[in-house]
Coordinates of C-alpha atoms in Angstrom, one line a residue:
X1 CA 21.4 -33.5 -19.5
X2 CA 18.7 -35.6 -18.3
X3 CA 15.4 -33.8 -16.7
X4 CA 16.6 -34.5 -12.8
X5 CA 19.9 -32.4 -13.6
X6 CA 18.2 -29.7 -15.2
X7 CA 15.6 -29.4 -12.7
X8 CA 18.6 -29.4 -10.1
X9 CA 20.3 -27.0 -12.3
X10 CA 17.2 -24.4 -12.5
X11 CA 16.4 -25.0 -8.5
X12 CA 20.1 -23.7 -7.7
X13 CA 20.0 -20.8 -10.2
X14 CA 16.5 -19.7 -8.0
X15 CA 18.2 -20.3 -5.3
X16 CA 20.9 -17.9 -6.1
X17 CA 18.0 -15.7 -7.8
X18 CA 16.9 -15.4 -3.9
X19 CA 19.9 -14.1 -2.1
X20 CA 20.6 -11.5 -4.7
X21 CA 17.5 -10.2 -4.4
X22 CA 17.9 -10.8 -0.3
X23 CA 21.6 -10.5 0.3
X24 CA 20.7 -11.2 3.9
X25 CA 19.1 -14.4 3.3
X26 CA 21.1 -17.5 4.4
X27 CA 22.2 -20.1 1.7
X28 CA 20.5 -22.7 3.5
X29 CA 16.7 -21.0 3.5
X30 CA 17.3 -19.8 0.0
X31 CA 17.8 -23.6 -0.7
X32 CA 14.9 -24.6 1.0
X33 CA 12.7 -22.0 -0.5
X34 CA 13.9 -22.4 -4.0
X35 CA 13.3 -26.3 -3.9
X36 CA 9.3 -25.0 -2.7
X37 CA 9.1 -22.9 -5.3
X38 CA 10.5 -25.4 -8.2
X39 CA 8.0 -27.8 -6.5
X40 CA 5.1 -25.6 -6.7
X41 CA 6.2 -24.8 -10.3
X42 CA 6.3 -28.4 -11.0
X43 CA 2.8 -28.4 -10.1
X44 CA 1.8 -25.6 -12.0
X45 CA 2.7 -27.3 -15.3
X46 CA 0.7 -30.6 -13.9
X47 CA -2.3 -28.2 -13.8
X48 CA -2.6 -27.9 -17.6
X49 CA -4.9 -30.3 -19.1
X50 CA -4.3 -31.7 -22.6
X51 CA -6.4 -30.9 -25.3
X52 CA -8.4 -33.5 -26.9
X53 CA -7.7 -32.5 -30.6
X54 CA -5.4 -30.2 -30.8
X55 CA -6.3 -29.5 -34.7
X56 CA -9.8 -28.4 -34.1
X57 CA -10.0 -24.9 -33.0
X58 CA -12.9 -25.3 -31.3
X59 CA -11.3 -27.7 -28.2
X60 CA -8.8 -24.2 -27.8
X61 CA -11.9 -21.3 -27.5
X62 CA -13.9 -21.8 -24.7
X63 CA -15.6 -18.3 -23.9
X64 CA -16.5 -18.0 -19.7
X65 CA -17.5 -15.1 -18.6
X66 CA -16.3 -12.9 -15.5
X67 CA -18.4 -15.0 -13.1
X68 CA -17.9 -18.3 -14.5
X69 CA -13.8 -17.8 -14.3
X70 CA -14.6 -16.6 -10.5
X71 CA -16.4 -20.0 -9.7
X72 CA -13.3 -22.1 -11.5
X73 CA -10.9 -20.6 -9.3
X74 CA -12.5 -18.4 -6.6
X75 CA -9.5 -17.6 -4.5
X76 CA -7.6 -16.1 -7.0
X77 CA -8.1 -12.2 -6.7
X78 CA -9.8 -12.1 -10.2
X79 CA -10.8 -8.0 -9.7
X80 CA -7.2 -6.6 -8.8
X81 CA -6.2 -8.8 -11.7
X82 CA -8.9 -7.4 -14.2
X83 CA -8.2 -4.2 -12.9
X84 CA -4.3 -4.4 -13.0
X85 CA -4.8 -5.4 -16.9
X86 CA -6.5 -2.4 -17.8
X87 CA -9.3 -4.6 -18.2
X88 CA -11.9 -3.9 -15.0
X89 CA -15.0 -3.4 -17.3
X90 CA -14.4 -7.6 -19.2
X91 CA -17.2 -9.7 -19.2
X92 CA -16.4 -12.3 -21.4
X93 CA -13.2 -14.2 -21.5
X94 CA -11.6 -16.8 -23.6
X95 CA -10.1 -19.3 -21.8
X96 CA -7.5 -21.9 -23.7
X97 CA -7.5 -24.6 -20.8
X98 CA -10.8 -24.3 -18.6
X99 CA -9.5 -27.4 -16.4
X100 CA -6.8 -25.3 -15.1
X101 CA -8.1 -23.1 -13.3
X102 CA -10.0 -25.5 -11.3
X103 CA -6.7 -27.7 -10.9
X104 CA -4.7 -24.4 -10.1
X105 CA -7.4 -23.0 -7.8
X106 CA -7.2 -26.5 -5.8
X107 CA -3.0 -25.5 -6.1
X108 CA -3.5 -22.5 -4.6
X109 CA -5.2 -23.8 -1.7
X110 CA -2.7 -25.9 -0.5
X111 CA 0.1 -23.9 -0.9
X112 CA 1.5 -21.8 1.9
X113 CA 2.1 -18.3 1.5
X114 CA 5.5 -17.8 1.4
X115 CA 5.9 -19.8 -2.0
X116 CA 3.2 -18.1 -3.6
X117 CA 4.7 -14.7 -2.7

């Protein structure tokens, strides 16, 4: 397979994810909504930044507290999220890839609703 026809392969597996979760959804808008949300995913994995060195631990460890994760990506709903973990007292954090969450924060932004959901 090359990566096109796998892509095309996953999108048409959401897209049938979609109308058997929504049998009343037409094929046509569970197309189009699937080939958002492999898009968006797509863009999610560009959001990772590479690590310099990957043998040095220290480039993986990058403690940010509560606050500093808020400022990264401030329209993420960090407090449901702490609090859904279990975790609504955590104050510091260890973050592998501290560029992400600025590159998904920006994501997030300019994505509409409907994909995210």
């Amino acid at each position: 397979y090359k990566k096109k026809d796998i892509i095309l392969a996953y999108q048409k597996h959401v897209a049938s994810t979609l109308v058997f979760v929504n049998p009343g959804l037409a094929s046509s808008d569970s197309e189009k909504q699937a080939a958002r949300i492999v898009s968006f995913e797509q863009a999610l994995a560009a959001c990772f930044v590479g690590v310099k060195d990957p043998e040095n631990p220290e480039t993986w460890y990058h403690r940010i507290n509560r606050d500093g994760v808020k400022e990264r990506a401030p329209n993420l709903p960090w407090e449901e999220y702490f609090r859904g973990l279990g975790k609504a007292d955590i104050v510091d954090i260890d973050v592998t890839n501290p560029g992400f969450l600025n590159n998904l924060n920006a994501l997030i932004v300019k994505t509409d609703l409907e994909t995210l959901q």
